[in-house]
């Protein structure tokens, strides 16, 4: 190293010793030949992550070949030092490994080199595999080391660097070592410990989720097996608490923002006049947070989908939900939640008390945005989660338990043609009723030109499953079913009026079948689950009041049955068949009501008079329709492309986050006690 020159001579500051060593290593020069303590001394030097990354990335193929042995030696010595007694050396080795692995992945992606890393190829492949095995085994120990949380922090960052190395998770062959040398038990211990969960819980849940998604359909993934069989109550509760805390914070922040906007209506008016200039940053931030939530929603999905024991945590009061993971120790450090008492703008009833309530409220917030692709993706994931929940017997028993009632604040879109009744927002009710409110809200608020067919199919599917459960178990949920019927009729009306636009883009007949069969369920089996006989009267009243919609649906279907070229012909005939009883009911009562009106010389009867005629004229025979209470169990396969893209997005986002954390070690590294 050149000697320091006088101040004012214009010379550059001398290089850090660690930078000088990096340059020697990358030039392929022999190091430590005359100093047996070279590596011990090297790992006492604080790594310069930025320079190390730059040095690795600027090597061309020739220089990389010259430096290969030195890079392997650096990798090997990093692993070897992890067994040392000196914490500072361990921390520096873990940081160096994170940068080394990140840079090698980045080179691999940029150059398209064959294999995982050509740096690890060669004659001594078994030796390299042994070193990586030692690394994973040592990480297991460091993760559960009670005395050194700093090493645990760096281990988690290193694991994320490895797991997120490639956009396509299943092409990341380094993960094979984490599959063979399973980390599940170590990660489970962190989730089971309340203190460690506070510090690292969010990272652990996301890490487990990504490991579960590695080649999950190609063979036996041990993390899928372990998560499926997990029955440790502390770990399951911890898993749920982390998800609940994240959803809770998002809901809190969005509610505060919404109230702030409402309280400053003149700002809203002004911003709308100038093209929402002032709100654009806020909207972008919301969309960014929604996308960031995908990781923990994916974790929620995997837990619900794979582990029936996790269902028991859904209605468990989340005692820790006011204390989410420490922002300084999570990859997404935007989370910050204060005590409930510090949020005077909101009532306590607006806060989630369990994971059921949290996800219902969360969905209601995301549903308010129709236009952003991130919201659509996020909401689809939420609806898939709710589909899995609505198929589970135990989850349904909790949601329909009349002794388990909650006040839930559901956000609702501002719509000019309706008023929101306050009592429907604040009164305590079973969770199944709140879920129905949520789904009804989706139906009435998404009837738009860019029609989200897939979301509607999922939404109607959840409603169907809930009603089938009520029918099979003879549960009479006290719910204003008229709101559901009205929303479904509005959906059918929209399909009729937008037929020409929609038919070019999607199969509207399949959706119409699902909607009509919900009505058929009520008609055929309503006596087993409707709470009062007057509900039946209201159903028949609504069908007759909206007879024009069903007549138009019928006319539309008849038109398509006569078309020679119709790709949805099978569904057209299914829809025609499913309309039989509804049309028969309408025809029967229209005749009876007209006869009564004629006899009474009336032209404008009251609702009460019509209901009275319906009650007196139930003398009609209906066709028994099969399989109304049948639904295909949820399968992930039809959604393969969706989940692959979602996992890819999570991988990319987490890679950026962890890389920012690793880069910050230069200036903002946690204090280390050697």
C-alpha positions as MATLAB code, in Angstrom:
seq = 'XXXXXXXXXXXXXXXXXXXXXXXXXXXXXXXXXXXXXXXXXXXXXXXXXXXXXXXXXXXXXXXXXXXXXXXXXXXXXXXXXXXXXXXXXXXXXXXXXXXXXXXXXXXXXXXXXXXXXXXXXXXXXXXXXXXXXXXXXXXXXXXXXXXXXXXXXXXXXXXXXXXXXXXXXXXXXXXXXXXXXXXXXXXXXXXXXXXXXXXXXXXXXXXXXXXXXXXXXXXXXXXXXXXXXXXXXXXXXXXXXXXXXXXXXXXXXXXXXXXXXXXXXXXXXXXXXXXXXXXXXXXXXXXXXXXXXXXXXXXXXXXXXXXXXXXXXXXXXXXXXXXXXXXXXXXXXXXXXXXXXXXXXXXXXXXXXXXXXXXXXXXXXXXXXXXXXXXXXXXXXXXXXXXXXXXXXXXXXXXXXXXXXXXXXXXXXXXXXXXXXXXXXXXXXXXXXXXXXXXXXXXXXXXXXXXXXXXXXXXXXXXXXXXXXXXXXXXXXXXXXXXXXXXXXXXXXXXXXXXXXXXXXXXXXXXXXXXXXXXXXXXXXXXXXXXXXXXXXXXXXXXXXXXXXXXXXXXXXXXXXXXXXXXXXXXXXXXXXXXXXXXXXXXXXXXXXXXXXXXXXXXXXXXXXXXXXXXXXXXXXXXXXXXXXXXXXXXXXXXXXXXXXXXXXXXXXXXXXXXXXXXXXXXXXXXXXX';
ca = [
       0.000    0.000    0.000;
       1.386    3.411   -0.865;
       2.340    5.689    2.015;
       0.039    8.561    3.024;
       1.000   11.846    1.350;
       0.810   15.274    2.900;
      -2.525   17.022    3.197;
      -3.254   19.282    0.263;
      -1.079   17.326   -2.172;
      -4.146   16.273   -4.134;
      -3.546   12.570   -3.530;
      -6.368   10.092   -2.979;
      -6.913    8.615    0.441;
      -5.177    5.254    0.880;
      -7.315    2.189    0.239;
      -8.823    0.315    3.114;
      -6.861   -2.801    3.898;
      -9.895   -4.980    3.167;
     -10.306   -3.350   -0.274;
      -6.638   -3.936   -1.054;
      -7.094   -7.626   -0.185;
     -10.208   -7.883   -2.387;
      -8.224   -6.566   -5.337;
      -5.426   -9.071   -4.734;
      -7.938  -11.913   -4.567;
      -9.691  -10.846   -7.780;
      -6.365  -10.594   -9.628;
      -5.720  -14.219   -8.719;
      -2.631  -13.359   -6.680;
      -1.527  -15.628   -3.874;
      -2.435  -14.266   -0.463;
      -1.349  -15.191    3.026;
       1.722  -17.077    1.846;
       3.963  -15.474    4.449;
       1.328  -14.998    7.131;
      -0.262  -18.024    8.779;
      -2.774  -15.747   10.528;
      -3.870  -14.055    7.291;
      -7.479  -15.305    7.310;
      -7.920  -14.775   11.060;
      -6.839  -11.176   10.590;
      -8.901  -10.780    7.407;
     -12.160  -11.671    9.162;
     -11.532   -9.064   11.845;
     -11.759   -6.417    9.100;
     -15.231   -5.030    8.500;
     -16.320   -6.039    4.973;
     -16.827   -3.341    2.385;
     -19.880   -4.868    0.723;
     -20.101   -2.331   -2.093;
     -16.498   -2.747   -3.222;
     -16.553   -6.549   -2.936;
     -19.658   -6.706   -5.114;
     -18.140   -4.348   -7.683;
     -14.895   -6.332   -7.837;
     -16.751   -9.595   -8.422;
     -19.061   -8.164  -11.074;
     -16.405   -6.456  -13.177;
     -14.423   -9.677  -13.777;
     -14.565  -10.853  -17.375;
     -14.401  -14.577  -18.166;
     -10.584  -14.624  -18.326;
     -10.121  -12.729  -15.065;
     -12.772  -14.869  -13.421;
     -10.809  -17.969  -14.412;
      -7.673  -16.493  -12.849;
      -9.534  -15.576   -9.658;
     -11.541  -18.795   -9.374;
      -9.259  -20.519   -6.852;
      -9.085  -17.411   -4.678;
     -12.878  -16.995   -4.717;
     -13.318  -20.654   -3.744;
     -10.718  -20.198   -1.022;
     -12.578  -17.131    0.265;
     -15.842  -19.116    0.267;
     -14.243  -22.047    2.103;
     -12.605  -19.836    4.724;
     -15.883  -17.991    5.321;
     -17.535  -21.315    6.139;
     -14.589  -22.416    8.258;
     -14.660  -19.191   10.305;
     -18.318  -19.780   11.197;
     -17.060  -22.372   13.697;
     -14.841  -19.803   15.440;
     -15.423  -18.469   18.948;
     -15.126  -14.844   17.901;
     -18.531  -13.325   17.067;
     -17.029  -10.497   15.037;
     -15.307  -12.950   12.691;
     -18.545  -14.948   12.340;
     -20.552  -11.835   11.482;
     -17.998  -10.630    8.942;
     -17.883  -14.089    7.336;
     -21.695  -14.168    7.002;
     -21.747  -10.685    5.445;
     -18.981  -11.669    3.022;
     -20.840  -14.841    2.053;
     -24.026  -12.832    1.379;
     -22.196  -10.480   -0.998;
     -20.281  -13.326   -2.629;
     -23.417  -15.374   -3.308;
     -25.411  -12.336   -4.496;
     -22.687  -11.276   -6.940;
     -22.251  -14.808   -8.316;
     -25.992  -15.093   -8.882;
     -26.009  -11.704  -10.584;
     -23.125  -12.758  -12.871;
     -24.901  -16.008  -13.663;
     -28.100  -14.179  -14.622;
     -26.290  -11.531  -16.681;
     -24.033  -13.920  -18.608;
     -26.364  -16.900  -18.905;
     -23.564  -19.221  -17.842;
     -24.505  -22.876  -17.970;
     -25.026  -24.655  -14.691;
     -25.600  -22.851  -11.411;
     -22.182  -21.208  -11.104;
     -19.192  -22.156  -13.203;
     -17.133  -20.985  -10.221;
     -18.290  -24.101   -8.342;
     -17.691  -26.502  -11.226;
     -14.544  -28.556  -11.633;
     -12.822  -31.631  -10.365;
     -13.492  -30.999   -6.677;
     -17.289  -30.786   -6.877;
     -17.733  -33.234   -3.993;
     -15.514  -31.039   -1.834;
     -17.618  -27.962   -2.639;
     -20.818  -29.863   -1.848;
     -19.347  -30.869    1.492;
     -18.474  -27.238    2.299;
     -22.013  -26.084    1.416;
     -23.431  -28.858    3.585;
     -21.238  -27.659    6.464;
     -22.487  -24.120    5.851;
     -26.156  -25.140    6.088;
     -25.515  -27.234    9.193;
     -23.743  -24.327   10.870;
     -26.558  -21.936    9.946;
     -28.969  -24.302   11.723;
     -26.946  -23.943   14.911;
     -26.529  -20.182   14.635;
     -30.261  -19.670   14.072;
     -31.113  -21.171   17.458;
     -28.095  -19.789   19.345;
     -29.666  -18.005   22.309;
     -26.628  -15.811   22.977;
     -26.022  -14.234   19.567;
     -28.976  -12.568   17.873;
     -26.663  -10.691   15.517;
     -25.455  -13.929   13.902;
     -29.070  -15.025   13.580;
     -29.859  -11.766   11.774;
     -26.981  -12.241    9.304;
     -27.836  -15.919    8.774;
     -31.376  -14.996    7.774;
     -30.082  -12.411    5.295;
     -27.681  -14.990    3.840;
     -30.500  -17.518    3.469;
     -32.622  -14.940    1.662;
     -29.686  -14.157   -0.624;
     -29.469  -17.836   -1.560;
     -33.219  -18.415   -1.890;
     -33.889  -15.297   -3.996;
     -30.820  -15.689   -6.208;
     -32.808  -16.493   -9.360;
     -36.150  -15.164  -10.597;
     -37.368  -18.714  -11.185;
     -37.203  -20.317   -7.756;
     -37.274  -23.843   -9.162;
     -34.156  -23.257  -11.286;
     -32.100  -22.334   -8.228;
     -30.104  -25.522   -7.727;
     -28.418  -24.215   -4.572;
     -31.766  -24.778   -2.862;
     -31.198  -28.523   -3.212;
     -28.717  -28.220   -0.339;
     -31.355  -26.547    1.822;
     -33.796  -29.313    0.873;
     -31.379  -32.095    1.818;
     -30.139  -30.366    4.985;
     -33.548  -29.326    6.298;
     -33.811  -26.032    8.214;
     -37.478  -26.444    9.161;
     -36.961  -27.313   12.833;
     -34.641  -24.349   13.386;
     -37.079  -21.960   11.710;
     -39.976  -23.444   13.683;
     -38.153  -22.735   16.966;
     -37.869  -19.076   16.037;
     -41.611  -18.891   15.336;
     -42.390  -20.602   18.645;
     -40.384  -18.120   20.731;
     -42.322  -14.840   21.306;
     -39.166  -12.727   21.650;
     -37.401  -14.140   18.593;
     -40.644  -13.980   16.641;
     -40.864  -10.264   17.363;
     -37.390   -9.780   15.918;
     -37.370  -12.176   12.980;
     -40.886  -13.582   12.548;
     -41.820  -11.903    9.286;
     -38.584  -12.957    7.618;
     -38.980  -16.551    8.832;
     -42.562  -16.848    7.561;
     -41.607  -15.514    4.113;
     -38.480  -17.676    3.981;
     -40.512  -20.798    4.786;
     -43.068  -19.844    2.137;
     -40.421  -19.553   -0.575;
     -38.826  -22.854    0.440;
     -42.258  -24.519    0.280;
     -42.600  -23.300   -3.320;
     -39.343  -24.820   -4.567;
     -40.311  -27.488   -7.115;
     -43.365  -28.261   -5.010;
     -45.066  -30.111   -7.889;
     -42.037  -32.019   -9.151;
     -41.276  -34.239   -6.192;
     -41.249  -34.437   -2.434;
     -40.408  -31.046   -0.986;
     -39.583  -31.642    2.718;
     -40.811  -28.164    3.646;
     -44.241  -28.918    2.146;
     -44.364  -32.139    4.201;
     -43.253  -30.458    7.428;
     -45.634  -27.507    7.046;
     -48.499  -29.913    6.283;
     -47.853  -31.901    9.465;
     -46.982  -29.008   11.785;
     -49.067  -29.252   14.965;
     -46.982  -27.144   17.349;
     -49.521  -24.655   18.723;
     -46.889  -22.034   19.561;
     -45.429  -22.153   16.048;
     -48.862  -22.105   14.385;
     -49.980  -19.203   16.562;
     -46.731  -17.389   15.766;
     -47.239  -17.959   12.041;
     -50.760  -16.530   12.258;
     -49.705  -13.618   14.465;
     -47.095  -12.457   11.942;
     -49.687  -12.434    9.138;
     -52.288  -10.737   11.318;
     -49.810   -8.035   12.386;
     -48.969   -7.206    8.760;
     -52.602   -7.032    7.646;
     -53.450   -5.068   10.777;
     -50.838   -2.401   10.053;
     -51.936   -2.041    6.426;
     -55.587   -1.648    7.490;
     -54.655    0.880   10.164;
     -52.611    3.008    7.793;
     -55.172    2.941    4.985;
     -57.991    3.792    7.392;
     -56.048    6.735    8.779;
     -55.350    7.909    5.201;
     -59.003    7.546    4.229;
     -60.222    9.500    7.246;
     -57.620   12.163    6.567;
     -58.843   12.531    2.973;
     -62.482   12.692    4.094;
     -61.639   15.332    6.695;
     -59.927   17.415    4.032;
     -62.558   17.202    1.354;
     -61.485   20.496   -0.192;
     -58.081   18.949   -0.930;
     -59.822   15.997   -2.570;
     -61.920   18.348   -4.678;
     -58.920   20.391   -5.698;
     -56.855   17.306   -6.529;
     -59.611   15.887   -8.714;
     -59.717   19.166  -10.620;
     -56.033   18.929  -11.502;
     -55.940   15.253  -12.294;
     -55.266   13.875   -8.800;
     -51.734   15.230   -8.863;
     -51.534   15.507   -5.094;
     -52.792   11.991   -4.476;
     -50.602   10.190   -7.009;
     -47.715    9.605   -4.585;
     -50.094    8.296   -1.954;
     -51.736    5.934   -4.448;
     -48.333    4.681   -5.617;
     -47.315    4.038   -2.021;
     -50.531    2.124   -1.381;
     -49.948   -0.017   -4.477;
     -46.384   -0.689   -3.375;
     -47.607   -1.826    0.048;
     -50.277   -4.013   -1.533;
     -47.624   -5.745   -3.635;
     -45.383   -6.153   -0.587;
     -48.277   -7.830    1.236;
     -48.276  -10.598   -1.396;
     -45.449  -12.406    0.401;
     -47.334  -12.836    3.686;
     -50.656  -13.481    1.931;
     -48.884  -16.263    0.019;
     -47.682  -17.586    3.390;
     -51.275  -17.423    4.660;
     -52.443  -19.352    1.604;
     -49.828  -22.101    2.011;
     -50.711  -22.528    5.691;
     -54.469  -22.721    5.046;
     -54.050  -24.906    1.960;
     -51.553  -27.374    3.432;
     -52.226  -27.494    7.167;
     -55.626  -28.206    8.687;
     -54.237  -27.482   12.162;
     -53.661  -23.875   11.105;
     -57.431  -23.399   10.747;
     -57.730  -23.476   14.550;
     -55.650  -20.289   14.789;
     -57.959  -18.263   12.535;
     -60.438  -17.363   15.280;
     -57.782  -17.128   18.007;
     -57.488  -13.656   19.443;
     -54.171  -12.223   18.311;
     -52.869  -10.872   21.621;
     -49.662   -9.650   20.012;
     -51.270   -7.897   17.057;
     -50.479   -4.467   18.484;
     -46.793   -5.391   18.514;
     -45.690   -6.556   15.078;
     -42.145   -7.600   14.146;
     -39.484   -5.003   14.814;
     -39.127   -2.800   11.701;
     -35.338   -2.714   11.983;
     -35.107   -6.468   11.649;
     -37.482   -7.209    8.795;
     -36.789   -7.041    5.116;
     -39.742   -4.737    4.516;
     -39.000   -2.062    7.054;
     -42.026    0.133    6.381;
     -44.099   -1.601    9.090;
     -44.648    0.341   12.289;
     -47.578   -0.035   14.643;
     -48.256    1.900   17.808;
     -50.584    1.056   20.661;
     -54.307    1.187   19.880;
     -54.708    4.071   22.295;
     -52.491    6.267   20.102;
     -54.932    6.145   17.165;
     -57.784    8.467   18.209;
     -59.207    8.624   14.665;
     -60.483    5.069   14.798;
     -62.679    3.088   17.105;
     -61.288   -0.049   18.684;
     -64.013   -2.002   16.882;
     -62.225   -1.241   13.622;
     -59.159   -3.264   14.629;
     -58.810   -6.939   13.778;
     -59.117   -9.211   16.793;
     -58.240  -12.404   14.951;
     -57.015  -13.564   11.559;
     -60.545  -14.065   10.232;
     -61.435  -10.453   10.963;
     -58.062   -9.212    9.718;
     -58.415  -10.840    6.306;
     -62.050   -9.702    5.921;
     -61.083   -6.108    6.682;
     -57.992   -6.338    4.507;
     -60.034   -7.585    1.529;
     -62.479   -4.713    1.960;
     -59.602   -2.211    1.673;
     -58.043   -3.850   -1.399;
     -61.463   -4.180   -3.067;
     -61.863   -0.406   -3.085;
     -59.256   -0.128   -5.848;
     -60.493   -1.570   -9.162;
     -57.932   -0.334  -11.623;
     -54.500   -1.431  -10.447;
     -53.101   -4.815  -11.454;
     -51.442   -5.232   -8.051;
     -54.836   -4.962   -6.358;
     -56.378   -7.517   -8.737;
     -53.566  -10.009   -8.077;
     -53.754   -9.389   -4.341;
     -57.529   -9.753   -4.241;
     -57.419  -12.972   -6.260;
     -55.026  -14.412   -3.696;
     -57.371  -13.297   -0.901;
     -60.352  -14.953   -2.617;
     -58.385  -18.191   -3.095;
     -57.583  -18.136    0.640;
     -61.269  -17.580    1.428;
     -62.162  -20.442   -0.932;
     -59.926  -22.807    1.047;
     -61.392  -21.545    4.319;
     -64.989  -21.888    3.083;
     -64.367  -25.545    2.217;
     -63.130  -26.424    5.696;
     -65.661  -27.904    8.104;
     -64.003  -26.544   11.241;
     -63.546  -23.058    9.786;
     -67.228  -23.014    8.835;
     -68.282  -24.138   12.298;
     -66.339  -21.212   13.805;
     -67.704  -18.717   11.285;
     -71.297  -19.831   11.922;
     -71.022  -20.034   15.729;
     -73.694  -17.648   17.030;
     -71.747  -17.320   20.292;
     -68.671  -16.086   18.412;
     -69.689  -12.627   17.217;
     -67.554   -9.642   16.225;
     -67.952   -6.019   15.298;
     -66.108   -5.682   12.013;
     -65.485   -2.470   10.115;
     -65.640   -3.226    6.396;
     -64.485   -0.481    4.065;
     -66.982    0.215    1.298;
     -66.489    2.015   -1.979;
     -68.148    5.402   -2.371;
     -71.020    4.897   -4.819;
     -73.476    7.605   -5.811;
     -76.512    5.366   -6.028;
     -76.456    3.909   -2.518;
     -76.253    4.797    1.138;
     -74.446    2.644    3.663;
     -76.542    1.761    6.704;
     -74.537    2.349    9.862;
     -76.035   -0.602   11.741;
     -74.696   -3.028    9.124;
     -71.177   -1.803    9.913;
     -71.081   -1.865   13.681;
     -73.410   -4.566   14.995;
     -71.832   -7.774   16.340;
     -72.547  -10.793   14.152;
     -71.128  -14.253   13.323;
     -68.120  -14.199   11.030;
     -70.086  -15.951    8.248;
     -72.417  -12.943    8.095;
     -69.446  -10.579    7.834;
     -67.981  -12.705    5.051;
     -71.305  -12.538    3.206;
     -71.281   -8.740    3.621;
     -67.792   -8.646    2.112;
     -68.754  -10.782   -0.889;
     -71.957   -8.837   -1.524;
     -69.900   -5.653   -1.446;
     -67.571   -7.066   -4.094;
     -70.491   -8.046   -6.355;
     -72.120   -4.610   -6.331;
     -68.902   -2.584   -6.573;
     -67.142   -4.300   -9.507;
     -69.745   -4.159  -12.265;
     -67.526   -2.329  -14.716;
     -66.327   -2.385  -18.293;
     -63.070   -4.135  -17.402;
     -65.064   -7.014  -15.944;
     -63.037   -9.202  -13.507;
     -64.665  -12.525  -14.442;
     -62.187  -14.699  -12.560;
     -62.725  -12.754   -9.331;
     -66.508  -13.055   -9.742;
     -66.247  -16.827  -10.230;
     -64.182  -17.115   -7.053;
     -66.572  -14.821   -5.162;
     -69.697  -16.745   -6.221;
     -67.872  -20.013   -5.466;
     -67.260  -18.908   -1.865;
     -70.919  -17.924   -1.433;
     -71.955  -21.308   -2.827;
     -69.719  -23.187   -0.379;
     -71.043  -21.239    2.609;
     -74.674  -21.907    1.680;
     -73.966  -25.587    0.997;
     -72.453  -25.872    4.494;
     -75.577  -24.263    5.989;
     -77.802  -26.626    4.015;
     -75.877  -29.770    4.970;
     -75.599  -28.838    8.645;
     -79.065  -27.227    8.839;
     -77.642  -23.971   10.174;
     -80.021  -21.024   10.076;
     -77.821  -17.942    9.870;
     -79.608  -14.732   10.756;
     -78.713  -12.724    7.700;
     -80.583  -10.218    5.483;
     -80.544  -12.533    2.455;
     -82.375   -9.956    0.381;
     -79.071   -8.062    0.091;
     -77.444  -11.113   -1.489;
     -80.366  -11.733   -3.866;
     -80.425   -8.098   -4.945;
     -76.681   -8.109   -5.649;
     -76.909  -11.344   -7.670;
     -79.801   -9.967   -9.722;
     -77.737   -6.816  -10.371;
     -74.937   -9.054  -11.641;
     -77.296  -10.905  -13.996;
     -78.676   -7.576  -15.202;
     -75.141   -6.390  -15.943;
     -74.384   -9.583  -17.904;
     -77.493   -9.075  -20.031;
     -76.835   -5.413  -20.767;
     -73.112   -5.908  -21.437;
     -73.511   -9.183  -23.316;
     -72.034   -7.968  -26.623;
     -68.887   -6.617  -24.950;
     -68.421   -9.483  -22.497;
     -69.014  -12.390  -24.880;
     -65.931  -11.376  -26.886;
     -63.723  -11.677  -23.799;
     -65.100  -14.425  -21.560;
     -67.601  -17.196  -20.898;
     -70.468  -15.297  -19.309;
     -72.686  -18.400  -19.336;
     -70.557  -20.274  -16.803;
     -70.803  -17.353  -14.372;
     -74.551  -17.015  -14.978;
     -74.993  -20.729  -14.205;
     -73.245  -20.289  -10.840;
     -75.414  -17.277   -9.990;
     -78.703  -18.917  -11.025;
     -77.848  -22.069   -9.082;
     -77.437  -20.011   -5.890;
     -81.083  -19.027   -6.374;
     -81.931  -22.671   -7.068;
     -80.277  -23.666   -3.782;
     -82.538  -21.244   -1.922;
     -85.616  -22.409   -3.850;
     -84.968  -26.138   -3.405;
     -83.353  -26.325    0.044;
     -84.177  -22.988    1.678;
     -86.376  -24.708    4.246;
     -83.248  -26.331    5.713;
     -81.254  -23.144    6.337;
     -83.424  -20.011    6.050;
     -84.067  -18.638    9.533;
     -87.714  -17.643    8.953;
     -90.557  -18.623    6.638;
     -90.906  -14.970    5.679;
     -87.457  -15.229    4.040;
     -88.960  -17.656    1.527;
     -91.722  -15.145    0.806;
     -89.125  -12.407    0.263;
     -87.185  -14.634   -2.144;
     -90.235  -15.291   -4.311;
     -91.170  -11.608   -4.109;
     -87.708  -10.590   -5.406;
     -87.836  -13.142   -8.232;
     -91.186  -11.749   -9.347;
     -90.216   -8.129   -8.850;
     -87.191   -8.665  -11.105;
     -88.937  -10.988  -13.576;
     -87.727   -8.838  -16.482;
     -84.078   -9.716  -15.779;
     -84.751  -13.454  -15.789;
     -86.871  -13.165  -18.922;
     -84.036  -11.331  -20.660;
     -81.494  -13.917  -19.533;
     -83.817  -16.612  -20.893;
     -84.206  -14.793  -24.235;
     -80.434  -14.372  -24.507;
     -79.871  -18.072  -23.856;
     -82.471  -19.109  -26.436;
     -80.721  -16.916  -28.973;
     -77.409  -18.716  -28.436;
     -78.987  -22.188  -28.553;
     -79.991  -21.515  -32.152;
     -76.525  -20.357  -33.205;
     -74.501  -22.898  -35.122;
     -71.177  -21.429  -34.047;
     -70.985  -20.904  -30.305;
     -67.914  -22.056  -28.377;
     -69.876  -22.115  -25.105;
     -72.772  -24.262  -26.383;
     -72.565  -26.780  -23.511;
     -72.803  -24.040  -20.886;
     -75.626  -22.349  -22.820;
     -77.799  -25.473  -22.471;
     -76.811  -25.881  -18.807;
     -77.932  -22.323  -18.136;
     -81.183  -22.921  -19.994;
     -81.883  -25.937  -17.785;
     -80.959  -24.102  -14.572;
     -83.546  -21.375  -15.330;
     -86.508  -23.785  -15.454;
     -87.690  -23.457  -11.832;
     -87.166  -19.695  -11.601;
     -89.190  -19.130  -14.771;
     -91.893  -21.499  -13.505;
     -92.120  -19.599  -10.201;
     -92.351  -16.256  -12.001;
     -95.015  -17.503  -14.436;
     -97.068  -19.122  -11.650;
     -97.156  -16.052   -9.405;
     -97.563  -13.566  -12.238;
    -100.772  -15.383  -13.195;
    -102.004  -15.582   -9.589;
    -101.241  -11.929   -8.888;
    -102.919  -10.746  -12.123;
    -106.022  -12.793  -11.296;
    -106.153  -11.293   -7.799;
    -105.587   -7.749   -9.084;
    -108.404   -8.225  -11.591;
    -110.727   -9.587   -8.939;
    -109.914   -6.701   -6.574;
    -109.924   -4.077   -9.359;
    -106.445   -2.919   -8.325;
    -103.604   -1.635  -10.517;
    -100.841   -0.732   -8.025;
    -100.667   -3.240   -5.160;
     -98.455   -2.703   -2.118;
     -95.489   -4.934   -1.271;
     -97.462   -6.328    1.663;
    -100.371   -7.288   -0.603;
     -98.053   -9.056   -3.068;
     -96.348  -10.945   -0.222;
     -99.769  -11.987    1.025;
    -100.634  -13.440   -2.390;
     -97.320  -15.299   -2.507;
     -98.015  -16.860    0.895;
    -101.420  -18.089   -0.319;
    -100.239  -19.582   -3.617;
     -97.377  -22.005   -3.006;
     -99.323  -24.660   -4.946;
     -96.820  -25.245   -7.745;
     -94.677  -28.209   -8.696;
     -90.978  -27.652   -9.381;
     -88.409  -29.771  -11.142;
     -85.866  -31.463   -8.854;
     -82.410  -30.393   -9.976;
     -79.384  -32.537   -9.210;
     -76.035  -31.552   -7.721;
     -77.024  -28.097   -6.513;
     -75.049  -28.722   -3.328;
     -72.035  -30.119   -5.162;
     -68.863  -28.161   -5.786;
     -65.440  -29.187   -6.977;
     -62.904  -29.083   -4.188;
     -60.278  -26.408   -4.589;
     -57.257  -27.459   -6.638;
     -54.113  -25.423   -7.104;
     -53.462  -26.788  -10.592;
     -55.769  -24.419  -12.534;
     -53.940  -21.536  -10.855;
     -50.394  -22.788  -11.521;
     -49.448  -19.878  -13.782;
     -50.857  -17.377  -11.292;
     -48.828  -18.786   -8.406;
     -45.621  -19.114  -10.427;
     -45.848  -15.461  -11.404;
     -46.716  -14.477   -7.842;
     -43.762  -16.394   -6.377;
     -41.499  -14.781   -8.983;
     -42.684  -11.305   -7.936;
     -42.083  -12.115   -4.273;
     -38.586  -13.441   -5.068;
     -37.676  -10.288   -7.018;
     -39.044   -7.960   -4.326;
     -37.322   -9.837   -1.498;
     -34.029   -9.894   -3.401;
     -34.121   -6.109   -3.711;
     -34.965   -5.744   -0.037;
     -32.241   -8.036    1.260;
     -29.665   -6.536   -1.096;
     -30.457   -3.078    0.281;
     -30.024   -4.433    3.800;
     -26.704   -6.102    2.973;
     -25.414   -2.928    1.281;
     -26.368   -0.929    4.369;
     -23.940   -3.000    6.481;
     -21.217   -0.602    5.358;
     -22.771    2.359    7.151;
     -25.522    1.060    9.375;
     -24.451   -2.344   10.602;
     -25.859   -3.486   13.961;
     -23.375   -3.089   16.798;
     -21.280   -6.193   17.321;
     -19.704   -7.424   20.491;
     -16.658   -9.500   19.756;
];
